[in-house]
């Protein structure tokens, strides 16, 4: 399943 | 993390250091928009609400804390410091920044990744960051002259945006599920806002002259 977009940028 | 994202974070950090250096070394904040600085403080405070709920990396956490602390330090210094406050170009810094906050919040309510408290404020911070430079650019436009450190501050801030766009392009091609169009479109808008400034920055750099904006 596609990984959920987490806010990994600043 | 790729090299573009890292370069973006570093130029962002350098821009803040240049700003702090300018204020600390010259005891002056002339040419700096307090409104833009207040907007950035609001951007970081609302974006990093996830500081205590989602852990990404030590790097991310430290950078988030640095961005929050430094933006608050700049605002406090410009508002409270007896000497610095006197150099603030209050009469030139009249951009109605509340409209930017309102517009960003309405847009965040309408366009977000999920209708939750954190996601709405995340989207709000992304939209507001894209627009937050406007009071600063208007102030520079009005004062005409741009001192070296202020020019470098805005230059590094623009470089940060440019590197982030390269980072998204890189991630788009290297990651399977990379789709974050809210951040990408906002980042693009923000970079376009800098285009005019960059043009005059490079002209002054090429001619080795003090930067001047047309009236």
CSV table of C-alpha atoms in Angstrom, one decimal:
chain,number,residue,atom,x,y,z
A,1,UNK,CA,0.0,0.0,0.0
A,2,UNK,CA,1.3,3.5,-0.7
A,3,UNK,CA,3.0,5.1,2.3
A,4,UNK,CA,1.2,8.1,3.7
A,5,UNK,CA,2.8,11.4,3.1
A,6,UNK,CA,4.2,12.6,6.4
A,7,UNK,CA,5.5,16.1,6.7
A,8,UNK,CA,9.2,15.2,6.8
A,9,UNK,CA,10.4,18.6,5.5
A,10,UNK,CA,11.0,21.8,7.4
B,1,UNK,CA,17.5,13.5,2.7
B,2,UNK,CA,19.0,14.6,-0.6
B,3,UNK,CA,21.6,17.3,-1.2
B,4,UNK,CA,19.1,19.8,-2.5
B,5,UNK,CA,16.9,19.6,0.6
B,6,UNK,CA,20.0,19.9,2.8
B,7,UNK,CA,21.3,22.9,0.8
B,8,UNK,CA,17.9,24.5,1.1
B,9,UNK,CA,17.8,24.0,4.9
B,10,UNK,CA,21.4,25.4,5.2
B,11,UNK,CA,20.7,28.5,3.1
B,12,UNK,CA,17.6,29.0,5.2
B,13,UNK,CA,19.7,28.8,8.3
B,14,UNK,CA,22.4,31.1,6.9
B,15,UNK,CA,19.7,33.7,6.0
B,16,UNK,CA,18.6,33.7,9.7
B,17,UNK,CA,22.2,33.9,10.9
B,18,UNK,CA,22.8,36.8,8.5
B,19,UNK,CA,19.7,38.6,9.8
B,20,UNK,CA,20.7,38.1,13.5
B,21,UNK,CA,24.3,39.2,12.6
B,22,UNK,CA,23.0,42.4,11.0
B,23,UNK,CA,20.8,43.2,14.0
B,24,UNK,CA,23.5,42.3,16.5
B,25,UNK,CA,26.5,43.8,14.8
B,26,UNK,CA,24.9,47.1,13.6
B,27,UNK,CA,22.4,47.3,16.5
B,28,UNK,CA,20.0,48.3,13.7
B,29,UNK,CA,17.1,46.7,12.0
B,30,UNK,CA,16.7,49.3,9.2
B,31,UNK,CA,15.5,47.7,6.0
B,32,UNK,CA,14.0,44.8,7.9
B,33,UNK,CA,10.2,44.4,7.9
B,34,UNK,CA,8.9,43.6,11.4
B,35,UNK,CA,5.7,42.4,9.7
B,36,UNK,CA,7.5,39.8,7.7
B,37,UNK,CA,9.4,38.6,10.8
B,38,UNK,CA,6.1,38.3,12.7
B,39,UNK,CA,4.6,36.3,9.9
B,40,UNK,CA,7.6,33.9,9.9
B,41,UNK,CA,7.3,33.4,13.6
B,42,UNK,CA,3.6,32.5,13.1
B,43,UNK,CA,4.6,30.2,10.2
B,44,UNK,CA,7.0,28.2,12.4
B,45,UNK,CA,4.7,28.1,15.4
B,46,UNK,CA,1.8,26.8,13.4
B,47,UNK,CA,3.8,24.4,11.2
B,48,UNK,CA,5.7,22.7,14.0
B,49,UNK,CA,2.7,21.8,16.1
B,50,UNK,CA,3.8,18.2,15.3
B,51,UNK,CA,7.0,18.8,17.3
B,52,UNK,CA,5.6,16.7,20.2
B,53,UNK,CA,3.4,14.3,18.2
B,54,UNK,CA,5.5,13.1,15.2
B,55,UNK,CA,9.2,12.3,15.5
B,56,UNK,CA,11.0,12.4,12.1
B,57,UNK,CA,14.6,12.7,13.1
B,58,UNK,CA,16.9,14.5,15.5
B,59,UNK,CA,18.0,16.8,12.7
B,60,UNK,CA,14.3,17.8,12.0
B,61,UNK,CA,13.6,18.4,15.7
B,62,UNK,CA,16.6,20.5,16.3
B,63,UNK,CA,16.1,22.6,13.1
B,64,UNK,CA,12.4,23.2,14.1
B,65,UNK,CA,13.4,24.4,17.5
B,66,UNK,CA,16.1,26.6,16.0
B,67,UNK,CA,13.6,28.2,13.5
B,68,UNK,CA,11.0,28.8,16.2
B,69,UNK,CA,13.6,30.3,18.7
B,70,UNK,CA,15.4,32.4,16.1
B,71,UNK,CA,12.2,33.9,14.6
B,72,UNK,CA,10.9,34.8,18.1
B,73,UNK,CA,14.2,36.2,19.0
B,74,UNK,CA,14.2,38.5,16.0
B,75,UNK,CA,10.6,39.7,16.7
B,76,UNK,CA,11.4,40.3,20.4
B,77,UNK,CA,14.6,42.2,19.5
B,78,UNK,CA,12.9,44.5,17.0
B,79,UNK,CA,10.0,45.2,19.4
B,80,UNK,CA,11.7,45.4,22.8
B,81,UNK,CA,15.4,46.3,22.3
B,82,UNK,CA,15.8,50.0,23.1
B,83,UNK,CA,18.4,50.7,20.5
B,84,UNK,CA,17.4,48.3,17.8
B,85,UNK,CA,13.7,49.5,18.0
B,86,UNK,CA,14.7,53.1,17.1
B,87,UNK,CA,16.1,52.1,13.7
B,88,UNK,CA,12.9,50.3,12.6
B,89,UNK,CA,11.5,51.8,9.4
B,90,UNK,CA,7.9,51.9,10.8
B,91,UNK,CA,6.6,54.4,8.3
B,92,UNK,CA,7.8,52.3,5.4
B,93,UNK,CA,6.5,49.0,6.8
B,94,UNK,CA,2.8,49.6,6.4
B,95,UNK,CA,1.8,46.5,4.5
B,96,UNK,CA,-1.5,45.2,5.8
B,97,UNK,CA,-0.2,41.8,6.8
B,98,UNK,CA,-3.4,40.8,8.6
B,99,UNK,CA,-5.0,40.2,5.1
B,100,UNK,CA,-2.2,37.7,4.3
B,101,UNK,CA,-3.0,35.8,7.6
B,102,UNK,CA,-6.8,35.9,6.9
B,103,UNK,CA,-6.4,34.8,3.2
B,104,UNK,CA,-4.0,32.0,4.2
B,105,UNK,CA,-6.3,30.7,6.9
B,106,UNK,CA,-9.4,30.7,4.6
B,107,UNK,CA,-7.4,28.9,1.9
B,108,UNK,CA,-6.2,26.4,4.5
B,109,UNK,CA,-9.8,25.7,5.5
B,110,UNK,CA,-10.7,25.0,1.9
B,111,UNK,CA,-7.5,23.3,0.6
B,112,UNK,CA,-5.8,20.9,3.0
B,113,UNK,CA,-4.6,17.3,3.0
B,114,UNK,CA,-7.0,16.3,5.9
B,115,UNK,CA,-9.6,18.3,7.8
B,116,UNK,CA,-7.9,18.1,11.1
B,117,UNK,CA,-6.5,20.8,13.5
B,118,UNK,CA,-2.9,20.0,12.7
B,119,UNK,CA,-3.3,19.6,9.0
B,120,UNK,CA,-5.2,22.8,8.6
B,121,UNK,CA,-2.5,24.7,10.5
B,122,UNK,CA,0.1,22.9,8.5
B,123,UNK,CA,-1.5,24.1,5.2
B,124,UNK,CA,-2.0,27.6,6.7
B,125,UNK,CA,1.7,27.8,7.5
B,126,UNK,CA,2.7,26.7,4.0
B,127,UNK,CA,0.4,29.3,2.4
B,128,UNK,CA,1.5,32.1,4.8
B,129,UNK,CA,5.2,31.3,4.2
B,130,UNK,CA,4.7,31.8,0.5
B,131,UNK,CA,3.3,35.3,1.1
B,132,UNK,CA,5.2,36.3,4.2
B,133,UNK,CA,8.1,37.9,2.2
B,134,UNK,CA,5.7,40.5,0.6
B,135,UNK,CA,6.0,43.2,3.4
B,136,UNK,CA,9.8,42.8,3.3
B,137,UNK,CA,9.9,43.3,-0.5
B,138,UNK,CA,7.6,46.3,-0.3
B,139,UNK,CA,9.7,47.9,2.4
B,140,UNK,CA,12.9,47.4,0.3
B,141,UNK,CA,11.1,48.8,-2.7
B,142,UNK,CA,10.0,51.9,-0.8
B,143,UNK,CA,13.4,52.6,0.8
B,144,UNK,CA,15.2,52.1,-2.5
B,145,UNK,CA,18.6,51.4,-1.0
B,146,UNK,CA,19.3,47.9,0.2
B,147,UNK,CA,22.3,47.6,2.6
B,148,UNK,CA,24.6,44.6,2.1
B,149,UNK,CA,23.5,42.4,5.0
B,150,UNK,CA,19.8,42.9,4.2
B,151,UNK,CA,20.4,42.1,0.6
B,152,UNK,CA,22.2,39.0,1.5
B,153,UNK,CA,19.5,38.0,4.0
B,154,UNK,CA,16.8,38.1,1.3
B,155,UNK,CA,19.2,36.5,-1.2
B,156,UNK,CA,19.8,33.4,1.0
B,157,UNK,CA,16.1,33.2,1.8
B,158,UNK,CA,15.4,33.1,-1.9
B,159,UNK,CA,18.1,30.5,-2.4
B,160,UNK,CA,16.4,28.3,0.2
B,161,UNK,CA,13.2,28.3,-1.9
B,162,UNK,CA,15.1,27.5,-5.1
B,163,UNK,CA,16.9,24.6,-3.5
B,164,UNK,CA,13.6,23.2,-2.2
B,165,UNK,CA,12.1,23.2,-5.7
B,166,UNK,CA,15.1,21.2,-6.9
B,167,UNK,CA,14.5,18.9,-3.9
B,168,UNK,CA,10.9,18.3,-4.9
B,169,UNK,CA,11.9,17.6,-8.5
B,170,UNK,CA,14.5,15.1,-7.3
B,171,UNK,CA,12.0,13.5,-4.9
B,172,UNK,CA,9.4,13.3,-7.6
B,173,UNK,CA,11.7,11.2,-9.8
B,174,UNK,CA,13.3,9.1,-7.0
B,175,UNK,CA,10.4,8.3,-4.7
B,176,UNK,CA,7.4,6.2,-5.6
B,177,UNK,CA,4.7,8.0,-3.7
B,178,UNK,CA,5.9,11.5,-3.7
B,179,UNK,CA,2.9,13.8,-4.2
B,180,UNK,CA,2.7,17.0,-2.1
B,181,UNK,CA,1.3,19.5,-4.5
B,182,UNK,CA,0.2,21.9,-1.7
B,183,UNK,CA,3.8,22.5,-0.7
B,184,UNK,CA,5.1,22.5,-4.3
B,185,UNK,CA,2.6,25.0,-5.7
B,186,UNK,CA,3.0,27.3,-2.7
B,187,UNK,CA,6.8,27.0,-3.0
B,188,UNK,CA,6.7,27.9,-6.6
B,189,UNK,CA,4.5,31.0,-6.0
B,190,UNK,CA,7.0,32.0,-3.3
B,191,UNK,CA,10.0,31.7,-5.5
B,192,UNK,CA,8.3,33.7,-8.3
B,193,UNK,CA,7.8,36.5,-5.8
B,194,UNK,CA,11.5,36.7,-5.4
B,195,UNK,CA,12.3,36.9,-9.1
B,196,UNK,CA,12.3,40.7,-9.3
B,197,UNK,CA,14.5,40.9,-6.2
B,198,UNK,CA,17.0,38.4,-7.7
B,199,UNK,CA,17.2,40.4,-10.9
B,200,UNK,CA,18.3,43.5,-9.1
B,201,UNK,CA,20.5,41.6,-6.7
B,202,UNK,CA,22.5,40.1,-9.6
B,203,UNK,CA,22.7,43.4,-11.5
B,204,UNK,CA,24.3,45.0,-8.4
B,205,UNK,CA,26.6,42.0,-7.9
B,206,UNK,CA,27.7,42.0,-11.6
B,207,UNK,CA,28.4,45.8,-11.4
B,208,UNK,CA,30.0,45.4,-8.0
B,209,UNK,CA,27.7,48.2,-6.8
B,210,UNK,CA,25.4,48.8,-3.9
B,211,UNK,CA,22.0,47.3,-4.6
B,212,UNK,CA,19.3,49.7,-5.6
B,213,UNK,CA,15.7,49.1,-6.5
B,214,UNK,CA,13.8,51.2,-9.0
B,215,UNK,CA,11.3,53.6,-7.6
